[in-house]
Amino acid sequence: MSQCNQCNVTVRGDNKVCPLCQNPLIGDVGEALYPKIPTVYRQYQLIFKILTALTLSGGIICVGINLMLPQSGYWSVFVVFGIICFWISIIAVIKRRGNLLKSITFQVVSLSLMFIALDFLIGWTGWSLNFFIPISCTVAILSLTIIVKVKKIPTEDYGVYLIANLLFCIVPIVFYFTGLISVVLPTLFCMAVSVVTCVVQIVFEGKNLWREIVKRFHV
Amino acid sequence: MRTKQWIRLDNAAKIFPAAAYGSDTQVFRLSCELTEPVNAHILQQALNETAAMFPVYQCVMRRGLFWYYLDSTDLKPVVREEYKPPCSAIYCKSNKGLLYEVTYFKNRVNLEMFHVIADGKGAAVFLTALITKYLTLAHGVSAPSLFINASHTQMSNDSFATYYDDKNHSKAVPRPNSYKIKGAKVAENRLKLITGHVPVDQVLRIAKGYGATITVFLCACLIKAIGSNMSVRAKRKPVVIAIPVNLRSFFPSLTARNFFGLVHVEYDFSTESGTLEDIIQKIGKQLKEGLEPERLYSDLNRFSALEHNVFARIVPLPVKNIVMRTAYLLSRRKVTAALSNIGIINVSFGTDYIRSFDVCSATDSMQVCVCSFENCLSISFTSRFISADIQQYFFRMLVQMGIAVEISSNNVENE
Ligand SMILES: [Zn+2]
């Protein structure tokens, strides 16, 4: 129990300064009365800075290269689009608006349909299947992985996120096997990202996942 | 299989889903601090048994075409260690869970509730039942078996509807815009929580000296503290404090849902002297007028009029939400702060193991919640603002009257 000599009150908890007047307290510092819950931004300050730097520089570099090689098509538009979708998802997490898995799936599906329709309308060249869908699936997988980490998703729901991850990776592969895809690189990239994120999650959360599986399927 | 029941939101609750936004989550917290660390396992067991006694709270909120409604559910409440800031949002559009939550931290058990399902009085009955169950389980004694003095239907009764009379409602008296507290706000919609524990007998003695009740006395101190932080220009607007009133003490009801009214008291620093005696006298009179049964009854009827208006009823929910949110924001401009006294909390067993009860509520500016247990009066400020000048003035004022004050805080600025 400590004391503030300015306010003449006793202060409980682990305060070093008085909650009322911010003057230093005298006496023993006690135990914390409330859990420390860091604000999302402060907790992940470094991640946010790295993400901002990466996406911003990545976007600028892609646009730059694209401008230098105009004959390669307007592919950098998709990169910028992906970055915007990515940040929309991240901001939505922090603002706690609704179910993230739903929101991301909705974004990917609606944008994909829109771009397939657009591709079809301006004369089918397949860029929506070749580039847009694998890239947006990759972005979705990355966002999901970060969200699971930032939001501290309980293990009960973890499985759903892993399955979503796999689904986002399977869709481009299905297109690949149906022979609709002529440029393989984005699809391969999407697969690689999915495999890596799954492996990372299993390595770090495998024990909890396994416990969950045992619990749900016990005989 | 039994068919699932559903119920309408009561009349006070209808506004809450639309009003819940940002820091003003319409969630309140009632907590009980024990003299020993909480055992999560026993607490879960106690919660399972208590939840079964209050089927009225075993529900999720869903959106209909015209109104929200409560749908009973088989979801079981799960005890967790405290993991988020006090009074954080509970209802989430896409994740339909129970509308209350029980958490613990060290010696403290917290019950957080979305205001849609209950008011402070209803929650207090639930929490005391939970604590009694917990203590009997933890100490292996057979306490007098817990007895809730109400049937399940009485608990889920919508008392606003029961006492509604369409012939008896008066026009609302238009009130001027009030002074609003300004200042830098705490990050991420968090609330600064400062709780002061003071001895009931000391406060009661001083309040009696002024010829006031505890509620009036504390409200006057709050107004004076707010006044001390107002600029001369700001003093042109009156300070208005909203005081929720438990209608169960005026209209017989055993409901565990919402049943309260609001009385507004105001004080104008530009025309009045601003001494504590004067404030106590003026607002004491206003509160007394507001609590006259005819006045409460006509307010209650006005509250219910919306639901009984056919045109208002057939407006689709999304439009209704916008209208109700606007109405709520407009009404908030006429209130400076709120003071809610849920009164004495009684526990039938285990008072030796209980240190205190506290109550606090989400707000968009500042709210004071008061409750008492044995000789401990708990006064909790929740505030959107980083500055604690009003709280400081308030508690120093009590100290100067010779009251021993013990402060605790969630130290939101360190997070
Ligand atoms: Zn101090």
XYZ file of C-alpha atoms and ligand atoms in Angstrom:
635
model
C 0.000 0.000 0.000
C 1.490 3.342 -0.951
C 0.603 6.907 -0.175
C 0.286 10.154 -2.134
C 1.238 13.093 0.010
C -0.280 15.626 -2.369
C -3.756 14.066 -2.442
C -3.539 12.418 0.999
C -4.923 9.164 -0.345
C -3.669 5.605 -0.131
C -3.065 3.955 -3.492
C -3.431 0.235 -4.113
C -1.738 -1.642 -6.917
C 1.628 -1.445 -8.602
C 1.543 2.295 -9.312
C 4.729 4.285 -9.051
C 2.894 7.578 -9.456
C -0.456 8.724 -8.112
C -3.322 8.026 -10.570
C -4.872 11.363 -9.608
C -1.951 13.814 -9.654
C 0.982 11.870 -11.209
C 3.260 12.682 -8.265
C 5.604 9.917 -7.079
C 4.201 7.731 -4.315
C 5.868 6.777 -1.064
C 5.658 3.341 0.523
C 5.707 -0.189 -0.819
C 4.561 -0.905 -4.338
C 1.945 -3.650 -4.267
C 0.770 -6.187 -6.810
C -0.919 -5.212 -10.052
C -4.714 -4.986 -9.772
C -5.370 -5.107 -13.507
C -3.660 -7.106 -16.250
C -1.404 -5.100 -18.542
C -3.033 -5.207 -21.940
C -0.759 -3.417 -24.417
C -2.507 -1.461 -27.134
C -2.404 -3.279 -30.457
C -0.194 -0.632 -31.995
C 2.331 -0.545 -29.187
C 2.441 -4.333 -28.959
C 3.199 -4.775 -32.624
C 4.934 -1.498 -33.339
C 7.907 -3.182 -35.004
C 5.743 -5.476 -37.147
C 3.676 -2.504 -38.263
C 6.745 -0.493 -39.188
C 8.258 -3.400 -41.129
C 4.946 -4.044 -42.899
C 4.555 -0.395 -43.828
C 8.117 -0.218 -45.148
C 7.784 -3.498 -47.077
C 4.435 -2.787 -48.675
C 5.256 0.807 -49.497
C 8.664 0.101 -51.035
C 7.373 -3.069 -52.717
C 4.524 -1.138 -54.277
C 6.758 1.684 -55.473
C 9.379 -0.699 -56.908
C 6.718 -2.688 -58.771
C 5.141 0.417 -60.228
C 8.615 1.673 -61.190
C 9.609 -1.559 -62.948
C 6.233 -1.695 -64.648
C 6.675 1.842 -65.982
C 10.090 0.915 -67.334
C 8.659 -2.168 -69.027
C 5.304 -0.955 -70.355
C 5.103 -3.861 -72.826
C 4.664 -6.310 -69.913
C 1.104 -5.074 -69.263
C -0.394 -3.286 -66.299
C 0.447 -5.960 -63.732
C 1.579 -3.486 -61.078
C -2.038 -2.373 -60.710
C -2.739 -5.768 -59.147
C 0.193 -5.479 -56.791
C -1.047 -2.096 -55.574
C -4.545 -3.547 -55.334
C -3.256 -6.459 -53.279
C -1.444 -4.099 -50.925
C -4.603 -2.027 -50.435
C -6.700 -5.154 -49.711
C -4.027 -6.343 -47.312
C -4.120 -3.123 -45.301
C -7.916 -3.028 -45.327
C -7.914 -6.450 -43.671
C -5.273 -5.444 -41.148
C -7.095 -2.231 -40.213
C -10.340 -4.166 -39.922
C -8.655 -6.486 -37.413
C -7.486 -3.643 -35.243
C -10.844 -1.938 -35.342
C -12.402 -5.303 -34.413
C -15.054 -5.034 -37.057
C -16.690 -8.348 -37.609
C -15.324 -11.725 -38.450
C -12.040 -11.436 -40.267
C -12.100 -14.773 -41.980
C -15.468 -13.881 -43.469
C -14.360 -10.408 -44.469
C -11.202 -11.639 -46.221
C -12.996 -14.472 -47.986
C -15.646 -12.013 -49.104
C -13.018 -9.614 -50.432
C -11.171 -12.336 -52.334
C -14.290 -13.933 -53.807
C -16.010 -10.696 -54.817
C -12.889 -9.155 -56.317
C -12.063 -12.398 -58.157
C -15.527 -12.610 -59.682
C -15.365 -8.949 -60.635
C -12.011 -9.349 -62.364
C -12.994 -12.558 -64.132
C -16.023 -10.712 -65.465
C -13.834 -7.789 -66.494
C -11.353 -10.117 -68.169
C -14.208 -11.752 -70.039
C -15.702 -8.425 -71.127
C -12.517 -6.956 -72.583
C -11.684 -10.126 -74.513
C -10.498 -13.188 -72.609
C -6.716 -13.229 -72.123
C -6.754 -15.105 -68.827
C -4.947 -12.491 -66.749
C -7.552 -12.742 -64.002
C -6.799 -16.458 -63.549
C -3.086 -16.176 -64.276
C -2.329 -13.233 -62.030
C -5.179 -11.832 -60.041
C -6.522 -14.925 -58.280
C -3.169 -16.395 -57.211
C -1.955 -12.981 -56.027
C -5.100 -12.246 -54.039
C -5.033 -15.732 -52.529
C -1.422 -15.165 -51.501
C -2.358 -11.860 -49.891
C -5.267 -13.550 -48.101
C -3.007 -16.302 -46.750
C -0.466 -13.765 -45.503
C -3.174 -11.617 -43.881
C -4.715 -14.646 -42.173
C -1.357 -15.719 -40.775
C -0.681 -12.274 -39.343
C -4.225 -11.967 -37.981
C -4.018 -15.280 -36.160
C -0.849 -14.035 -34.511
C -2.028 -10.499 -33.684
C -5.536 -11.382 -32.557
C -4.426 -14.264 -30.348
C -7.116 -16.447 -31.919
C -8.089 -19.190 -29.450
C -6.917 -22.650 -30.473
C -10.513 -23.801 -30.930
C -10.784 -21.605 -34.011
C -7.261 -22.188 -35.191
C -8.141 -25.183 -37.316
C -10.630 -23.143 -39.299
C -7.920 -20.680 -40.198
C -5.573 -23.423 -41.327
C -8.300 -24.926 -43.496
C -9.007 -21.491 -44.968
C -5.315 -21.153 -45.682
C -5.317 -24.457 -47.576
C -8.483 -23.527 -49.487
C -6.973 -20.268 -50.649
C -4.033 -22.289 -51.968
C -6.145 -25.034 -53.572
C -8.270 -22.704 -55.705
C -5.388 -21.544 -57.956
C -4.116 -25.148 -58.138
C -7.517 -26.328 -59.377
C -7.363 -23.725 -62.131
C -3.864 -24.931 -62.927
C -4.936 -28.555 -63.373
C -7.939 -27.617 -65.471
C -5.492 -26.044 -67.854
C -6.930 -22.571 -67.599
C -3.651 -21.115 -66.477
C -0.859 -20.240 -68.904
C 1.478 -18.356 -66.551
C 2.499 -20.705 -63.739
C 4.726 -18.496 -61.612
C 2.052 -16.674 -59.483
C 0.281 -19.974 -58.750
C 3.546 -21.601 -57.696
C 4.305 -18.605 -55.513
C 0.896 -18.885 -53.853
C 1.495 -22.581 -53.134
C 4.916 -21.867 -51.678
C 3.543 -19.182 -49.353
C 0.743 -21.474 -48.209
C 3.112 -24.352 -47.469
C 5.559 -22.122 -45.593
C 2.861 -20.468 -43.445
C 1.250 -23.832 -42.661
C 4.582 -25.316 -41.641
C 5.399 -22.294 -39.468
C 2.026 -22.490 -37.745
C 2.283 -26.226 -37.164
C 5.786 -25.854 -35.761
C 4.729 -23.137 -33.314
C 1.171 -24.190 -32.500
C 1.270 -27.914 -33.296
C 0.896 -29.006 -29.687
C -2.234 -26.915 -29.146
C -3.674 -27.994 -32.472
C -3.107 -31.619 -31.655
C -4.732 -31.231 -28.231
C -7.712 -29.642 -29.935
C -7.989 -32.488 -32.443
C -7.806 -35.088 -29.651
C -10.508 -33.227 -27.703
C -12.887 -32.915 -30.606
C -12.514 -36.461 -31.901
C -12.195 -38.417 -28.657
C -14.119 -41.689 -28.684
C -36.164 -31.366 -28.802
C -37.485 -28.295 -27.094
C -38.232 -25.340 -29.311
C -35.976 -22.381 -28.846
C -37.540 -19.388 -27.197
C -37.037 -15.835 -28.230
C -37.918 -12.554 -26.612
C -38.130 -8.918 -27.683
C -35.665 -6.395 -26.356
C -37.207 -4.408 -23.527
C -37.863 -0.740 -24.111
C -34.733 0.599 -22.467
C -32.610 -1.958 -24.299
C -33.892 -1.046 -27.761
C -31.570 1.927 -28.018
C -28.415 0.141 -26.801
C -27.405 -1.837 -29.907
C -27.645 1.309 -32.028
C -25.874 3.383 -29.388
C -22.956 0.994 -28.907
C -20.023 2.524 -30.724
C -16.354 3.212 -29.995
C -15.660 3.474 -26.291
C -19.376 3.666 -25.540
C -19.877 -0.083 -25.802
C -22.964 -0.147 -23.536
C -21.181 -2.720 -21.448
C -20.903 -2.442 -17.696
C -18.779 -4.345 -15.242
C -19.621 -5.506 -11.776
C -16.735 -7.013 -9.900
C -16.134 -8.585 -6.546
C -12.752 -8.697 -4.891
C -12.170 -11.620 -2.566
C -9.613 -11.905 0.187
C -7.949 -14.846 -1.557
C -6.904 -15.676 -5.141
C -9.686 -16.930 -7.394
C -9.617 -20.590 -8.390
C -10.650 -20.701 -12.064
C -11.827 -24.292 -11.915
C -14.194 -23.719 -8.994
C -15.379 -20.445 -10.514
C -16.320 -22.300 -13.708
C -18.284 -24.833 -11.705
C -20.045 -22.062 -9.766
C -20.790 -20.255 -13.021
C -22.316 -23.368 -14.591
C -24.675 -23.721 -11.659
C -25.513 -20.024 -11.482
C -26.119 -19.755 -15.241
C -28.662 -22.560 -14.971
C -30.598 -20.477 -12.440
C -30.783 -17.481 -14.801
C -32.019 -18.817 -18.148
C -32.985 -15.239 -19.043
C -29.296 -14.438 -19.645
C -28.599 -17.542 -21.771
C -29.272 -15.792 -25.032
C -27.646 -14.292 -28.113
C -28.780 -11.170 -29.929
C -29.901 -11.460 -33.545
C -31.121 -9.032 -36.154
C -34.671 -9.284 -37.393
C -36.062 -7.236 -40.240
C -37.507 -4.622 -37.906
C -35.961 -5.155 -34.492
C -33.173 -6.950 -32.752
C -34.325 -9.858 -30.649
C -32.867 -12.237 -28.097
C -32.704 -15.884 -29.008
C -32.109 -18.467 -26.305
C -28.994 -20.520 -26.821
C -27.220 -23.581 -25.481
C -23.862 -21.814 -25.439
C -22.153 -22.289 -22.097
C -20.399 -19.397 -20.394
C -16.660 -19.930 -20.094
C -14.559 -18.393 -17.339
C -11.393 -16.715 -18.615
C -8.596 -14.806 -17.011
C -9.154 -11.081 -17.601
C -7.827 -10.480 -21.114
C -9.154 -7.147 -22.295
C -9.643 -3.624 -20.958
C -12.648 -3.005 -18.665
C -16.018 -2.616 -20.395
C -14.779 -3.637 -23.870
C -17.431 -4.566 -26.425
C -19.145 -7.920 -25.896
C -21.602 -8.035 -28.781
C -20.065 -8.482 -32.185
C -22.193 -8.624 -35.341
C -20.603 -11.676 -36.861
C -19.647 -13.587 -33.755
C -22.801 -14.268 -31.825
C -21.893 -15.224 -28.314
C -23.458 -14.818 -24.917
C -24.068 -11.225 -23.914
C -22.223 -11.494 -20.641
C -18.789 -12.638 -19.625
C -17.177 -13.769 -16.403
C -13.453 -13.198 -15.996
C -11.075 -13.196 -13.055
C -7.762 -11.590 -12.189
C -5.912 -12.530 -9.017
C -8.470 -11.957 -6.216
C -11.141 -10.382 -8.373
C -14.129 -11.826 -10.218
C -15.556 -9.628 -12.989
C -19.004 -9.879 -14.501
C -19.335 -7.845 -17.689
C -22.730 -7.445 -19.273
C -24.120 -5.917 -22.417
C -26.771 -3.484 -21.218
C -29.296 -5.076 -23.590
C -29.891 -8.018 -21.248
C -29.833 -6.383 -17.838
C -29.266 -3.288 -15.748
C -26.983 -2.977 -12.738
C -29.570 -4.291 -10.322
C -30.186 -7.433 -12.386
C -26.464 -8.021 -12.742
C -25.934 -7.583 -8.994
C -28.349 -10.428 -8.267
C -26.467 -12.638 -10.726
C -23.027 -11.767 -9.377
C -23.949 -12.220 -5.720
C -25.458 -15.611 -6.580
C -22.254 -16.536 -8.414
C -20.019 -15.411 -5.556
C -22.109 -17.241 -2.963
C -21.921 -20.414 -5.060
C -18.190 -19.970 -5.509
C -17.506 -19.468 -1.818
C -19.619 -22.440 -0.769
C -17.799 -24.639 -3.298
C -14.357 -23.262 -2.455
C -14.783 -23.705 1.283
C -16.745 -26.912 1.218
C -19.483 -25.606 3.447
C -23.152 -26.170 2.846
C -24.551 -22.693 2.836
C -28.293 -22.115 2.991
C -29.349 -23.260 -0.473
C -29.468 -20.338 -2.848
C -32.932 -19.095 -3.432
C -33.878 -16.571 -6.061
C -37.094 -14.895 -5.123
C -38.528 -14.938 -8.640
C -39.739 -17.463 -11.174
C -38.115 -17.697 -14.605
C -41.041 -15.911 -16.213
C -40.969 -13.167 -13.594
C -37.259 -12.690 -14.250
C -37.737 -12.388 -17.995
C -40.724 -10.083 -17.667
C -40.577 -6.845 -19.684
C -41.742 -4.498 -16.961
C -41.803 -1.509 -19.313
C -44.523 -3.270 -21.256
C -46.314 -4.323 -18.069
C -46.663 -0.757 -16.837
C -47.303 0.882 -20.191
C -50.469 2.917 -20.477
C -50.998 4.592 -23.827
C -53.225 7.314 -22.409
C -50.700 8.636 -20.002
C -47.670 10.176 -21.553
C -46.541 13.724 -21.449
C -44.410 15.642 -23.924
C -40.707 15.649 -23.241
C -39.471 18.942 -21.845
C -36.816 20.238 -24.256
C -33.520 20.759 -22.505
C -30.624 22.979 -23.578
C -27.289 21.584 -24.717
C -25.021 21.004 -21.766
C -21.360 21.569 -21.081
C -19.224 18.772 -22.560
C -15.927 17.689 -21.034
C -13.087 18.111 -23.520
C -9.517 16.884 -23.640
C -7.068 14.415 -25.131
C -8.533 10.923 -25.230
C -7.070 7.575 -24.269
C -5.847 5.516 -27.264
C -7.886 2.797 -28.971
C -11.192 3.703 -27.318
C -9.993 2.567 -23.938
C -11.346 3.883 -20.681
C -9.424 5.259 -17.757
C -10.796 3.615 -14.651
C -10.164 5.155 -11.236
C -11.873 3.607 -8.241
C -12.008 5.137 -4.789
C -12.979 3.142 -1.714
C -14.336 5.163 1.187
C -16.014 4.155 4.467
C -19.801 4.287 4.180
C -20.326 5.618 7.708
C -17.991 8.596 7.179
C -19.678 9.607 3.928
C -23.122 9.063 5.384
C -22.318 11.281 8.362
C -21.117 14.133 6.151
C -23.989 13.755 3.681
C -26.451 13.852 6.584
C -24.723 16.996 7.818
C -25.762 18.600 4.516
C -29.203 17.028 4.789
C -28.603 14.977 1.644
C -28.629 11.356 0.539
C -25.368 9.732 -0.563
C -26.407 9.958 -4.216
C -27.178 13.670 -3.996
C -24.012 14.358 -2.007
C -21.744 12.506 -4.466
C -23.526 14.051 -7.435
C -22.983 17.522 -5.973
C -19.290 16.755 -5.409
C -19.070 15.576 -9.019
C -20.713 18.754 -10.312
C -18.372 20.860 -8.215
C -15.357 18.918 -9.501
C -16.498 19.366 -13.097
C -17.135 23.066 -12.417
C -13.613 23.522 -11.097
C -12.242 22.511 -14.488
C -14.522 24.734 -16.583
C -13.377 27.925 -18.235
C -15.451 31.074 -17.716
C -16.717 30.791 -21.289
C -17.702 27.161 -20.789
C -19.695 28.079 -17.695
C -22.381 29.593 -19.910
C -23.669 26.088 -20.443
C -25.150 24.123 -17.546
C -23.577 20.954 -16.160
C -26.115 18.161 -16.561
C -25.794 14.830 -14.768
C -27.941 11.876 -15.804
C -28.940 9.689 -12.862
C -30.436 6.277 -13.655
C -33.223 5.330 -11.270
C -34.132 1.771 -10.417
C -37.849 1.581 -11.224
C -38.253 -1.633 -9.240
C -38.456 0.464 -6.087
C -41.434 2.375 -7.532
C -43.273 -0.275 -9.548
C -43.353 -3.811 -8.135
C -41.302 -6.007 -10.456
C -38.995 -8.982 -10.149
C -37.518 -8.672 -13.612
C -33.847 -9.516 -14.114
C -33.805 -7.424 -17.286
C -33.733 -3.641 -17.664
C -36.108 -1.603 -15.598
C -34.767 1.845 -14.962
C -35.532 5.431 -15.780
C -33.330 8.490 -16.116
C -33.549 11.664 -14.086
C -31.483 14.654 -15.191
C -30.213 17.205 -12.719
C -28.560 20.382 -13.910
C -26.568 23.166 -12.379
C -25.685 26.452 -14.014
C -22.409 27.897 -12.761
C -22.967 31.209 -14.567
C -26.030 32.122 -12.510
C -25.551 30.182 -9.279
C -23.049 30.624 -6.471
C -21.278 27.294 -7.020
C -20.843 26.374 -3.369
C -21.342 22.744 -2.380
C -24.282 23.659 -0.107
C -26.036 25.431 -2.959
C -25.414 22.589 -5.427
C -26.722 20.019 -2.940
C -29.831 22.078 -2.308
C -30.609 22.705 -6.001
C -30.029 19.214 -7.327
C -31.602 17.591 -4.268
C -34.795 19.413 -5.160
C -34.546 18.448 -8.853
C -33.938 14.799 -8.038
C -36.896 14.747 -5.664
C -39.143 16.198 -8.361
C -37.826 13.709 -10.889
C -38.586 10.823 -8.561
C -42.239 11.691 -8.064
C -44.267 8.645 -9.124
C -46.419 10.534 -11.677
C -43.314 11.957 -13.295
C -41.571 8.578 -13.460
C -44.737 7.011 -14.808
C -45.134 9.474 -17.639
C -41.421 9.122 -18.488
C -41.821 5.366 -18.558
C -44.753 5.717 -20.924
C -42.831 8.043 -23.205
C -40.011 5.524 -23.264
C -42.449 2.838 -24.385
C -44.302 5.022 -26.866
C -41.774 4.295 -29.609
C -42.504 0.618 -29.515
C -46.221 1.196 -29.652
C -46.012 3.587 -32.579
C -46.984 1.610 -35.699
C -44.961 3.804 -38.063
C -41.829 3.535 -35.987
C -42.271 -0.199 -35.811
C -42.359 -0.951 -39.523
C -39.164 0.929 -40.341
C -36.499 -1.652 -41.311
C -33.758 -2.235 -38.773
C -30.826 -0.652 -40.668
C -32.768 2.614 -41.038
C -33.938 2.378 -37.447
C -30.343 1.977 -36.352
C -29.324 5.204 -38.056
C -32.303 7.097 -36.637
C -31.786 5.738 -33.143
C -28.077 6.405 -33.229
C -28.706 10.006 -34.274
C -31.309 10.413 -31.548
C -28.876 8.956 -29.039
C -26.067 11.293 -30.095
C -28.388 14.291 -29.892
C -29.481 13.272 -26.410
C -25.840 12.852 -25.386
C -25.202 16.506 -26.228
C -27.534 17.395 -23.407
C -25.642 15.388 -20.776
C -22.241 16.185 -19.264
C -21.725 12.997 -17.286
C -23.701 10.240 -15.613
C -23.832 9.052 -12.046
C -25.265 5.665 -11.309
C -25.717 4.369 -7.781
C -26.738 0.727 -7.695
C -26.931 0.852 -3.926
C -26.168 -1.687 -1.242
C -25.061 -5.135 -2.312
C -26.132 -7.900 0.018
C -24.523 -11.299 0.247
C -26.169 -13.999 2.305
C -23.022 -15.968 2.974
C -19.263 -15.509 3.098
C -18.915 -11.809 3.839
C -15.616 -12.606 5.574
C -14.112 -13.733 2.283
C -15.194 -10.633 0.362
C -13.180 -7.433 0.328
C -15.346 -5.224 -1.855
C -17.759 -4.905 -4.733
C -17.127 -2.435 -7.545
C -19.146 -1.320 -10.524
C -18.169 0.650 -13.604
C -19.634 1.316 -17.005
C -18.586 2.160 -20.544
C -19.083 5.774 -21.546
C -18.363 8.263 -24.310
C -17.160 10.907 -21.848
C -17.333 10.315 -18.099
C -19.410 8.106 -15.862
C -19.398 7.556 -12.124
C -20.738 4.290 -10.724
C -21.318 3.742 -7.045
C -22.155 0.723 -4.947
C -21.616 -0.259 -1.344
C -20.811 -3.468 0.467
C -20.682 -3.584 4.268
C -18.806 -0.409 5.209
C -17.029 0.010 1.868
C -18.455 2.552 -0.554
C -16.951 2.086 -4.004
C -16.901 5.079 -6.356
C -15.605 4.292 -9.855
C -14.883 6.879 -12.532
C -14.655 5.660 -16.095
C -13.450 8.315 -18.451
C -12.399 8.737 -22.072
C -9.862 11.370 -21.122
C -6.208 11.080 -20.218
C -6.425 13.945 -17.735
C -7.624 12.968 -14.248
C -8.176 16.527 -12.994
C -11.871 16.052 -12.254
C -11.241 12.796 -10.411
C -8.417 14.466 -8.477
C -10.614 17.398 -7.419
C -13.414 15.028 -6.468
C -11.358 12.738 -4.250
C -9.304 15.554 -2.705
C -12.600 17.170 -1.760
C -13.629 14.008 0.102
C -10.209 13.852 1.775
C -10.553 17.462 2.947
C -13.835 16.567 4.623
C -11.929 14.003 6.653
C -12.863 10.908 4.648
C -10.217 8.210 4.220
C -9.846 7.478 0.494
C -8.157 4.477 -1.096
C -7.489 4.759 -4.836
C -6.912 2.092 -7.471
C -6.632 2.487 -11.225
C -6.199 0.450 -14.379
C -3.294 2.756 -15.355
C -4.411 2.940 -18.931
C -1.663 5.369 -19.958
C 1.056 2.748 -19.406
C -0.353 0.279 -21.897
Zn -1.850 12.339 -5.809
